[in-house]
Tab-separated table of N, CA and C in Angstrom:
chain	number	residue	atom	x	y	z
A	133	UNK	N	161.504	203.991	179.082
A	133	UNK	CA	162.055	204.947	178.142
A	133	UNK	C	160.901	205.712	177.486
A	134	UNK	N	161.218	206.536	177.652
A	134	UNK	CA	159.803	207.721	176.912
A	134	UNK	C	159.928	207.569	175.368
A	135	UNK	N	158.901	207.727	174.864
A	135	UNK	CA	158.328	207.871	173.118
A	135	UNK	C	158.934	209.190	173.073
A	136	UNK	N	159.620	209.278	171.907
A	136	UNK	CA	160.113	210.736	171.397
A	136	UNK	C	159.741	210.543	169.631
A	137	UNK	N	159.648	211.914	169.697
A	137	UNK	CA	159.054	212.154	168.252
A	137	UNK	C	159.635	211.824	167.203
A	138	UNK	N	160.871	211.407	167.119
A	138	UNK	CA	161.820	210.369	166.458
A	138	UNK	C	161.135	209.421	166.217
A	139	UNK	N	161.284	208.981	167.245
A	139	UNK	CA	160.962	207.329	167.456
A	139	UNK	C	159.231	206.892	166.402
A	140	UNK	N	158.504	207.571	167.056
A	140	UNK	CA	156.667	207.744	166.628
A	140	UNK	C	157.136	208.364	165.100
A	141	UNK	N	157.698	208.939	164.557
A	141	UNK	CA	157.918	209.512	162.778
A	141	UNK	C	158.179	208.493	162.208
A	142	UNK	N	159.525	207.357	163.103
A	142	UNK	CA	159.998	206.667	162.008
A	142	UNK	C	159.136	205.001	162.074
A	143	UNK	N	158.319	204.730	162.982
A	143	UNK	CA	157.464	204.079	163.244
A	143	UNK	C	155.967	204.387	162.342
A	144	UNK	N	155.724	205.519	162.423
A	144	UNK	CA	154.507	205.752	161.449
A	144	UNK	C	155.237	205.471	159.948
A	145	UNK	N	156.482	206.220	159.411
A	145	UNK	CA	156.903	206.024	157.875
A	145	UNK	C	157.252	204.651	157.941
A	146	UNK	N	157.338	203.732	158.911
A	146	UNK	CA	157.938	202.683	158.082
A	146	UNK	C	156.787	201.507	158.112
A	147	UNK	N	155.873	201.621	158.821
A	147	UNK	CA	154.360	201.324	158.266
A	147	UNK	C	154.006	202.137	157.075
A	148	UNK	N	153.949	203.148	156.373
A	148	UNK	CA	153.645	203.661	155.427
A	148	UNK	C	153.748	203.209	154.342
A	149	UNK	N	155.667	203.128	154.216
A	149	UNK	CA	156.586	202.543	153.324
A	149	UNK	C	155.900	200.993	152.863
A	150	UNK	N	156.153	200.523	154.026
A	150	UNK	CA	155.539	199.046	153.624
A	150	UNK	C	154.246	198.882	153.396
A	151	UNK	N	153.098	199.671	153.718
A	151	UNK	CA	151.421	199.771	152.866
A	151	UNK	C	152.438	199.953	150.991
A	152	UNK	N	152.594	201.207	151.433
A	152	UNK	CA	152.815	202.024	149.686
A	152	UNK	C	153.627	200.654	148.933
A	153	UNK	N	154.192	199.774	149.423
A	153	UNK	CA	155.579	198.812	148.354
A	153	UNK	C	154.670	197.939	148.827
A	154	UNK	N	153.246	197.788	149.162
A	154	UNK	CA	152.536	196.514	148.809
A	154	UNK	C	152.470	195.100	149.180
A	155	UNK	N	153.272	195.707	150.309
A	155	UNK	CA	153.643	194.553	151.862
A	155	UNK	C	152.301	193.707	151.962
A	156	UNK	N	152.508	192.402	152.440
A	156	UNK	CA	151.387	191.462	152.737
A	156	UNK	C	150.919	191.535	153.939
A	157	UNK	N	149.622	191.460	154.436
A	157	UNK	CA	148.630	191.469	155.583
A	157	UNK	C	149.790	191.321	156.780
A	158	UNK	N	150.487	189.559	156.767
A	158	UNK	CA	151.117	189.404	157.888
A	158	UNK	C	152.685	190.592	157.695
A	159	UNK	N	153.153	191.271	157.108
A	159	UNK	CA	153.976	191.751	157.047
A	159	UNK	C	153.607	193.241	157.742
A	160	UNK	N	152.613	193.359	157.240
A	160	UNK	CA	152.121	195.062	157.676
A	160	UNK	C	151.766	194.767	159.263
A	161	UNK	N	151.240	193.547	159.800
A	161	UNK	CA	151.117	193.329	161.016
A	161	UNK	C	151.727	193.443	162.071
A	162	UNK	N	153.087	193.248	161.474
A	162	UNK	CA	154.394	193.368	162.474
A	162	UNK	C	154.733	195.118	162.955
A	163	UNK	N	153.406	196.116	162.458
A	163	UNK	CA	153.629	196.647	163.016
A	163	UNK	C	152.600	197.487	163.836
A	164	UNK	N	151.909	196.579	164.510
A	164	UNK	CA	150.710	196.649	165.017
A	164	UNK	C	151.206	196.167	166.593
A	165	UNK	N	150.954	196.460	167.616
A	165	UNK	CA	150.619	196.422	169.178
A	165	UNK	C	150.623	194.613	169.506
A	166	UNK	N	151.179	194.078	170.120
A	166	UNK	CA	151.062	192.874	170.261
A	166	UNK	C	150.570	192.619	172.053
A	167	UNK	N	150.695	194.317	172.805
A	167	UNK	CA	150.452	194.334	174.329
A	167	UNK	C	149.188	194.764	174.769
A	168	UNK	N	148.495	195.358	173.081
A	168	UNK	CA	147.213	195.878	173.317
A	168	UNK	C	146.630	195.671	172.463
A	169	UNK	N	145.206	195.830	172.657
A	169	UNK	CA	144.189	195.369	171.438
A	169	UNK	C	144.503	196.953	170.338
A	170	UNK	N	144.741	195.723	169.144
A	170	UNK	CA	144.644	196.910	167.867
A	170	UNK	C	143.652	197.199	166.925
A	171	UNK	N	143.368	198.112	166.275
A	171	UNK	CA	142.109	198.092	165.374
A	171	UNK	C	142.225	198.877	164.518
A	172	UNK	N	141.652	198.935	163.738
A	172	UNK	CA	141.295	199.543	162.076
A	172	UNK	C	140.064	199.987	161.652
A	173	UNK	N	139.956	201.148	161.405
A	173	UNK	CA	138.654	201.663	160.984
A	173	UNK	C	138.549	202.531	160.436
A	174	UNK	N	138.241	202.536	159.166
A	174	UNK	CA	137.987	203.548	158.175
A	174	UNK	C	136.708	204.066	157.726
A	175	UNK	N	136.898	205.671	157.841
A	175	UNK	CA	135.426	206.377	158.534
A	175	UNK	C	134.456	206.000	156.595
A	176	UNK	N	133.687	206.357	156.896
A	176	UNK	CA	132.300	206.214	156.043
A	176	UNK	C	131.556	205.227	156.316
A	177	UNK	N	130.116	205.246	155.279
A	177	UNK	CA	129.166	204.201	155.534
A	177	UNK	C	129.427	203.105	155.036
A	178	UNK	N	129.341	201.725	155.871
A	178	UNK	CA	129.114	200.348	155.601
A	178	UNK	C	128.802	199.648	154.342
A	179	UNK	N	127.704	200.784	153.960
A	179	UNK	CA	127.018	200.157	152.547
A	179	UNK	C	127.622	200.467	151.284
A	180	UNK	N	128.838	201.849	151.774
A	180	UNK	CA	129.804	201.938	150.110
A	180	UNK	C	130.620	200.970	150.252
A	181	UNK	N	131.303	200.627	150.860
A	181	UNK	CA	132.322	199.717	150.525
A	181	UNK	C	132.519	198.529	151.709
A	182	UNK	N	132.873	197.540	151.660
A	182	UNK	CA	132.761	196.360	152.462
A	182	UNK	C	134.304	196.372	153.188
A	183	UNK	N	134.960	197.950	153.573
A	183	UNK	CA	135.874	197.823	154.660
A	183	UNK	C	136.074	199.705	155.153
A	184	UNK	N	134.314	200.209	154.824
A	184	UNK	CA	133.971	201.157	155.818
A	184	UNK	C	133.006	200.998	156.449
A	185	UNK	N	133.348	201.791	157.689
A	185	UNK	CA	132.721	202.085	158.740
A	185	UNK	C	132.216	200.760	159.828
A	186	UNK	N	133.262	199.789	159.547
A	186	UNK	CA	133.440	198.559	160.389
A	186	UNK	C	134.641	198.790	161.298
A	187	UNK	N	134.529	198.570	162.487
A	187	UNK	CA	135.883	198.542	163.390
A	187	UNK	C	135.953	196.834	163.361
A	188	UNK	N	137.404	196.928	162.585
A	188	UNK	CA	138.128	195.736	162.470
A	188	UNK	C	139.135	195.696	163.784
A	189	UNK	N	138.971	194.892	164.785
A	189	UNK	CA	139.149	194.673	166.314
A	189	UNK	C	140.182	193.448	166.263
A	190	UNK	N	141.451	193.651	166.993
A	190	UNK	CA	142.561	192.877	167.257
A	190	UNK	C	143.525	192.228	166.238
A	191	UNK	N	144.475	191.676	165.982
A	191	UNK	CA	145.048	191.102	165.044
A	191	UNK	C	144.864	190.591	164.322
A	192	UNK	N	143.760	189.550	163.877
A	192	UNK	CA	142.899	189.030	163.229
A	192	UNK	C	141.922	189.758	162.109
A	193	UNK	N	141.361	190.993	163.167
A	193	UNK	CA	140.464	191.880	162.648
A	193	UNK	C	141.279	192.853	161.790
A	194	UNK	N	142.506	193.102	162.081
A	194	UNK	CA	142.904	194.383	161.223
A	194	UNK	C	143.554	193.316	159.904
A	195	UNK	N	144.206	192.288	160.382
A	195	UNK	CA	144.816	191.573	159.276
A	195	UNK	C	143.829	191.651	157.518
A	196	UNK	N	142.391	191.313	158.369
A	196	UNK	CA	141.443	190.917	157.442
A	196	UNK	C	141.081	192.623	157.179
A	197	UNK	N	141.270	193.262	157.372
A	197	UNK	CA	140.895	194.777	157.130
A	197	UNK	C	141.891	195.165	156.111
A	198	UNK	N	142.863	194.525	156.065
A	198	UNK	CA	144.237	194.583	154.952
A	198	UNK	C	143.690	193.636	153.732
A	199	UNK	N	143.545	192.595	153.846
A	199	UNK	CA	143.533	191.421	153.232
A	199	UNK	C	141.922	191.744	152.086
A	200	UNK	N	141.052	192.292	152.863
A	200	UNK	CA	139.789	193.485	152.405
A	200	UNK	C	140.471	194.736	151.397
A	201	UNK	N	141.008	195.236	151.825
A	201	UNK	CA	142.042	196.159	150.809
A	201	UNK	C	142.363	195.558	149.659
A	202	UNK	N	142.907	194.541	149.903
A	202	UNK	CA	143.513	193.764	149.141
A	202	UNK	C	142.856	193.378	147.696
A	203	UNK	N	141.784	193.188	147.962
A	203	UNK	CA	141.139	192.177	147.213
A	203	UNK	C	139.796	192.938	146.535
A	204	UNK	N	139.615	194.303	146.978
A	204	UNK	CA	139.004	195.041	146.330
A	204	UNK	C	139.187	196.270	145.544
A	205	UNK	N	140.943	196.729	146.246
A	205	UNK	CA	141.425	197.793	145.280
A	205	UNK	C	143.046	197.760	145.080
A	206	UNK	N	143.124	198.160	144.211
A	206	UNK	CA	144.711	198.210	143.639
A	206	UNK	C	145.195	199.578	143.608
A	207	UNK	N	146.588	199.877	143.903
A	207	UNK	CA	147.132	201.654	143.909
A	207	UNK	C	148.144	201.358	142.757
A	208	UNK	N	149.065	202.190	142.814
A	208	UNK	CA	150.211	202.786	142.246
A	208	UNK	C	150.336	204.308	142.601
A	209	UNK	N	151.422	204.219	142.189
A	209	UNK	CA	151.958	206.003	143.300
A	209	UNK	C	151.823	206.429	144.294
A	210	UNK	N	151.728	205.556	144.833
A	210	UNK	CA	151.628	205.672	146.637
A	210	UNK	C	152.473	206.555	146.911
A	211	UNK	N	152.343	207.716	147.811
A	211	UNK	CA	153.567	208.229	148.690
A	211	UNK	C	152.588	209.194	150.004
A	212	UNK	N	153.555	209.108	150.874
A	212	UNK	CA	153.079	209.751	151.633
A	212	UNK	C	153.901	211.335	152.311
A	213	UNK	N	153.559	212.067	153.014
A	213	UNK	CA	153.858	214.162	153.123
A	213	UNK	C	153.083	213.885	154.383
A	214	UNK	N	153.525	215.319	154.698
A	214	UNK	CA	152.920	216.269	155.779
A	214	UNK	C	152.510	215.190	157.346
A	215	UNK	N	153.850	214.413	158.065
A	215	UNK	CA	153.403	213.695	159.268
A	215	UNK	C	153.628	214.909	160.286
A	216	UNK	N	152.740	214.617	160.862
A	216	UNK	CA	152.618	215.744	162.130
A	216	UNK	C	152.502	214.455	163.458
A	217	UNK	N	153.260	214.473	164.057
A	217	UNK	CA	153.922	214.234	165.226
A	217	UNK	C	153.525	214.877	166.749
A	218	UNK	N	152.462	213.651	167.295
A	218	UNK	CA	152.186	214.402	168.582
A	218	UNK	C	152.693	213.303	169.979
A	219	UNK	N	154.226	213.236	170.284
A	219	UNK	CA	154.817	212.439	171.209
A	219	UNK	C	153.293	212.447	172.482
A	220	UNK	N	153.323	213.400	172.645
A	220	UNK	CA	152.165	213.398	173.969
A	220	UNK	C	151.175	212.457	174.424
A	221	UNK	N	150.430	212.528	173.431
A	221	UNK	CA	149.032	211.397	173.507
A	221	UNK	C	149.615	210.295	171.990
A	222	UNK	N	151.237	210.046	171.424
A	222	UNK	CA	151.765	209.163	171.043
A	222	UNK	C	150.803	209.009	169.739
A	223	UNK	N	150.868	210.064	168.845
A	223	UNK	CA	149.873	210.031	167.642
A	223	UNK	C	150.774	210.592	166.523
A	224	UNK	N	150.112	210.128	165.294
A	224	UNK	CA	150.759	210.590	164.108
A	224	UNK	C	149.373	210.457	163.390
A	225	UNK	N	150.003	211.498	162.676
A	225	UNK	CA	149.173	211.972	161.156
A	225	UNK	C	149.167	212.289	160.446
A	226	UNK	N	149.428	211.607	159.124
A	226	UNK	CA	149.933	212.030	157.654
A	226	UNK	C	149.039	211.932	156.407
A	227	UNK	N	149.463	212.605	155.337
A	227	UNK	CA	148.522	212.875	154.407
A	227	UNK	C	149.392	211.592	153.188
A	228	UNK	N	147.961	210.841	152.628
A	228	UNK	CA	148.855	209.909	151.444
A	228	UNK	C	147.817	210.532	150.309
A	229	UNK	N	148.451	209.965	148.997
A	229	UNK	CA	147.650	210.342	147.979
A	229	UNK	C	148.377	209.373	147.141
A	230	UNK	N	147.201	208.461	146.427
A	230	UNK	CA	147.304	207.659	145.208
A	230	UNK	C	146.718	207.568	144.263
A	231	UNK	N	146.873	206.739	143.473
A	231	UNK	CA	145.778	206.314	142.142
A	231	UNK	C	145.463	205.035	142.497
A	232	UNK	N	143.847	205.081	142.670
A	232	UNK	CA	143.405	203.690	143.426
A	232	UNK	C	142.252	203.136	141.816
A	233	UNK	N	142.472	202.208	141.984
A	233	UNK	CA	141.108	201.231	141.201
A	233	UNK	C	140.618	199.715	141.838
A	234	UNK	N	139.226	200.648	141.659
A	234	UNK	CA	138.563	199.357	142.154
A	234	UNK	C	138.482	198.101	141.229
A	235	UNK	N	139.324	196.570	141.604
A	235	UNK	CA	139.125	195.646	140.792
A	235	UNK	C	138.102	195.638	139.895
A	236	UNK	N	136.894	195.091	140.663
A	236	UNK	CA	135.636	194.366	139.648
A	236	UNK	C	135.339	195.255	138.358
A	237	UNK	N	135.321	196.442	138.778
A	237	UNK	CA	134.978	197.366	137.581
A	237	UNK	C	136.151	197.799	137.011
A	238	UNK	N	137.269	198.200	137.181
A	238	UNK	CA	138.626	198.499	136.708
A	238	UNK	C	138.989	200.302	136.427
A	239	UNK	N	137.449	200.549	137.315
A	239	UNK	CA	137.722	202.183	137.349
A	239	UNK	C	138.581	202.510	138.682
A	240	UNK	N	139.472	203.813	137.902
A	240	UNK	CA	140.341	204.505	138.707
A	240	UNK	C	139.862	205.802	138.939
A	241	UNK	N	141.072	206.354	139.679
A	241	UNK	CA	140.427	207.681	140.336
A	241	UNK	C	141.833	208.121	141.292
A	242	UNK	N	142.290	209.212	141.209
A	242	UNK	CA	143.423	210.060	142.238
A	242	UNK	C	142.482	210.393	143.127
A	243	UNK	N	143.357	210.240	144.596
A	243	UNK	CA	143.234	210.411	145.986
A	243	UNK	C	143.545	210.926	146.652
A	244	UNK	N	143.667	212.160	147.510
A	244	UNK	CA	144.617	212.049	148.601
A	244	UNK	C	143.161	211.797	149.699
A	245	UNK	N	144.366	211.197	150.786
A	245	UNK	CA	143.645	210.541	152.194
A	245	UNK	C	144.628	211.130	153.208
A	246	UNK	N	144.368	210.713	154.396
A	246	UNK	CA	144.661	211.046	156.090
A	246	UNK	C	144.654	209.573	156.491
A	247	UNK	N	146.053	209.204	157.386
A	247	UNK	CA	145.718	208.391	158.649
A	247	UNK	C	145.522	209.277	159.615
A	248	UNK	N	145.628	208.363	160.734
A	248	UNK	CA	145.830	208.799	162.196
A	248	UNK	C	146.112	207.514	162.514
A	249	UNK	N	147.546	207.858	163.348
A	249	UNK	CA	147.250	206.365	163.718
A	249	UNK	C	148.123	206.489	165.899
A	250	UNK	N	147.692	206.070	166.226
A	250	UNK	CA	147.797	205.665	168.040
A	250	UNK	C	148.785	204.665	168.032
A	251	UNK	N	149.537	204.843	168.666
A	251	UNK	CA	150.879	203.777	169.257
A	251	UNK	C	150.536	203.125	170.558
A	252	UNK	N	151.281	202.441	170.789
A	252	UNK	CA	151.875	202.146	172.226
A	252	UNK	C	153.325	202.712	172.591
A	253	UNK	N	153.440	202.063	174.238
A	253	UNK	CA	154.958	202.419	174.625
A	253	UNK	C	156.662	201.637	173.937
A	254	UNK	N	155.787	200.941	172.686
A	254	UNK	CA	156.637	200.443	172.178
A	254	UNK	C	156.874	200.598	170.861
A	255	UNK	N	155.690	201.919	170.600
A	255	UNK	CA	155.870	202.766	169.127
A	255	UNK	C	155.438	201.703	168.301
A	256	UNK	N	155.155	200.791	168.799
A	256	UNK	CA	153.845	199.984	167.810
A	256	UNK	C	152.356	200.355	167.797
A	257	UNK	N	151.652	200.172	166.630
A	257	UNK	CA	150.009	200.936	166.195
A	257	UNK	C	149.279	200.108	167.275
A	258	UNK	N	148.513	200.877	167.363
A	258	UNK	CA	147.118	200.693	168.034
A	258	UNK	C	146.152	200.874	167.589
A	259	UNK	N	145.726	201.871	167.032
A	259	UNK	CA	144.585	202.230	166.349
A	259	UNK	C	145.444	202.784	165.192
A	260	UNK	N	144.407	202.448	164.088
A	260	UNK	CA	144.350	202.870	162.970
A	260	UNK	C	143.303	203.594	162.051
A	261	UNK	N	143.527	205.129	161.823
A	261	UNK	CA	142.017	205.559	161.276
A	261	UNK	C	142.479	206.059	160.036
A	262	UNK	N	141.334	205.771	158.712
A	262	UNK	CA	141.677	206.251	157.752
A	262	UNK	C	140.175	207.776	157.153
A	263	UNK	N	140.494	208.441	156.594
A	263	UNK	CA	139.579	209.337	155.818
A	263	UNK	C	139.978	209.037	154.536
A	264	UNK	N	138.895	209.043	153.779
A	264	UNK	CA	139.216	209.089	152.667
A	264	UNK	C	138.028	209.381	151.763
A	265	UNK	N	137.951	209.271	150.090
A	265	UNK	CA	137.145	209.406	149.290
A	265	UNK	C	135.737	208.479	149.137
A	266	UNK	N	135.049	208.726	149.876
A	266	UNK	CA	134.217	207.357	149.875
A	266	UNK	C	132.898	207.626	148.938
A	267	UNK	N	132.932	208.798	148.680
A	267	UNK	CA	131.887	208.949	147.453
A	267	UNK	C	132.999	208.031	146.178
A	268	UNK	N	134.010	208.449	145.657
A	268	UNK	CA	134.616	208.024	144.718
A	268	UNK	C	134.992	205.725	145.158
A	269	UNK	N	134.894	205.735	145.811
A	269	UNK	CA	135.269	204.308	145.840
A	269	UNK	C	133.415	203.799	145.697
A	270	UNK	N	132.469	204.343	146.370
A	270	UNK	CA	131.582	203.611	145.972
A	270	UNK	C	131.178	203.768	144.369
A	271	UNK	N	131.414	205.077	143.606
A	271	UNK	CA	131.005	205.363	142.539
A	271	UNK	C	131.797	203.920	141.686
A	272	UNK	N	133.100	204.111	142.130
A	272	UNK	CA	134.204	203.236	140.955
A	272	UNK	C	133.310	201.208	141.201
A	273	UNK	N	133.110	201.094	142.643
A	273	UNK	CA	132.822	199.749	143.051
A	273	UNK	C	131.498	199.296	141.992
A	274	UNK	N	130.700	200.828	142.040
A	274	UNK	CA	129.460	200.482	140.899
A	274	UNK	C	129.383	200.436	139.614
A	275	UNK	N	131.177	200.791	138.815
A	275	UNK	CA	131.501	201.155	137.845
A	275	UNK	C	130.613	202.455	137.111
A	276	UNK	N	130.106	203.697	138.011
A	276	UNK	CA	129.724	204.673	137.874
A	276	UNK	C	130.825	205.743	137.847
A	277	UNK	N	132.008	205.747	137.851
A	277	UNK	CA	133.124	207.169	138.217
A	277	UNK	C	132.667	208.288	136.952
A	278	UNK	N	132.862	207.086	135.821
A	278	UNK	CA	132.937	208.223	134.764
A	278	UNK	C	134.450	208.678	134.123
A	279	UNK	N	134.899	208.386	135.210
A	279	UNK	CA	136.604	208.340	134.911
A	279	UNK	C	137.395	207.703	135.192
A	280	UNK	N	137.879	206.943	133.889
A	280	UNK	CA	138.839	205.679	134.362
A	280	UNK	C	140.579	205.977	133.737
């Protein structure tokens, strides 16, 4: 049965849904590739934050790429706009924007970010890529923002 752009929209939002309502590692997992290796990688340098510019590799690896999220920043107002839908090469790409704070220091900061994220033939993720603010997460991690 072919991927239709249905199918890949409501597969990307309902991974979304469940990031934004704060779903747990193994919960967000269930919607990750179980026929192919999956991964996670969120672009910037290594040395701002301890879950960029690492490719977190297979089920294990992305779990802990969540569980890394987890434990270093907190949101509210999650929502996500603008999925653009490419059935072809089975891709989606949407724009989120939140209010993130980094625990240790308790500075915040508004966001918007980009996935991208790669399916399989079963409209489960494969790859996962994020963009985002990575001057502002290392500033907040050093408790440097300036604005909390």
């Amino acid at each position: 049965m072919p991927i239709t752009r249905d199918n890949l929209l409501h597969a990307a939002k309902s991974l979304c849904i469940d990031f934004a309502s704060k779903k747990d590692p193994d919960a967000l997992m269930t919607h990750f590739s179980t026929t192919h290796q999956c991964s996670a990688y969120e672009h910037g340098l290594p040395i701002l934050a301890p879950f960029l510019g690492r490719h977190f590799v297979g089920h294990d690896g992305v779990r802990d790429y969540f569980k890394t999220i987890a434990s270093t920043l907190s949101f509210e107002r999650m929502e996500f706009s603008e999925y653009i839908v490419d059935p072809e090469v089975q891709k989606v790409s949407v724009k989120g924007r939140a209010r993130f704070t980094w625990l240790s220091s308790e500075q915040s900061w508004d966001e918007i970010f980009t996935y991208v994220l790669d399916f399989d033939d079963e409209c489960k993720v494969t790859d996962y890529q994020v963009w985002a603010d990575t001057g502002a997460v290392y500033l907040a991690s050093n408790g440097q923002l300036g604005t909390s």
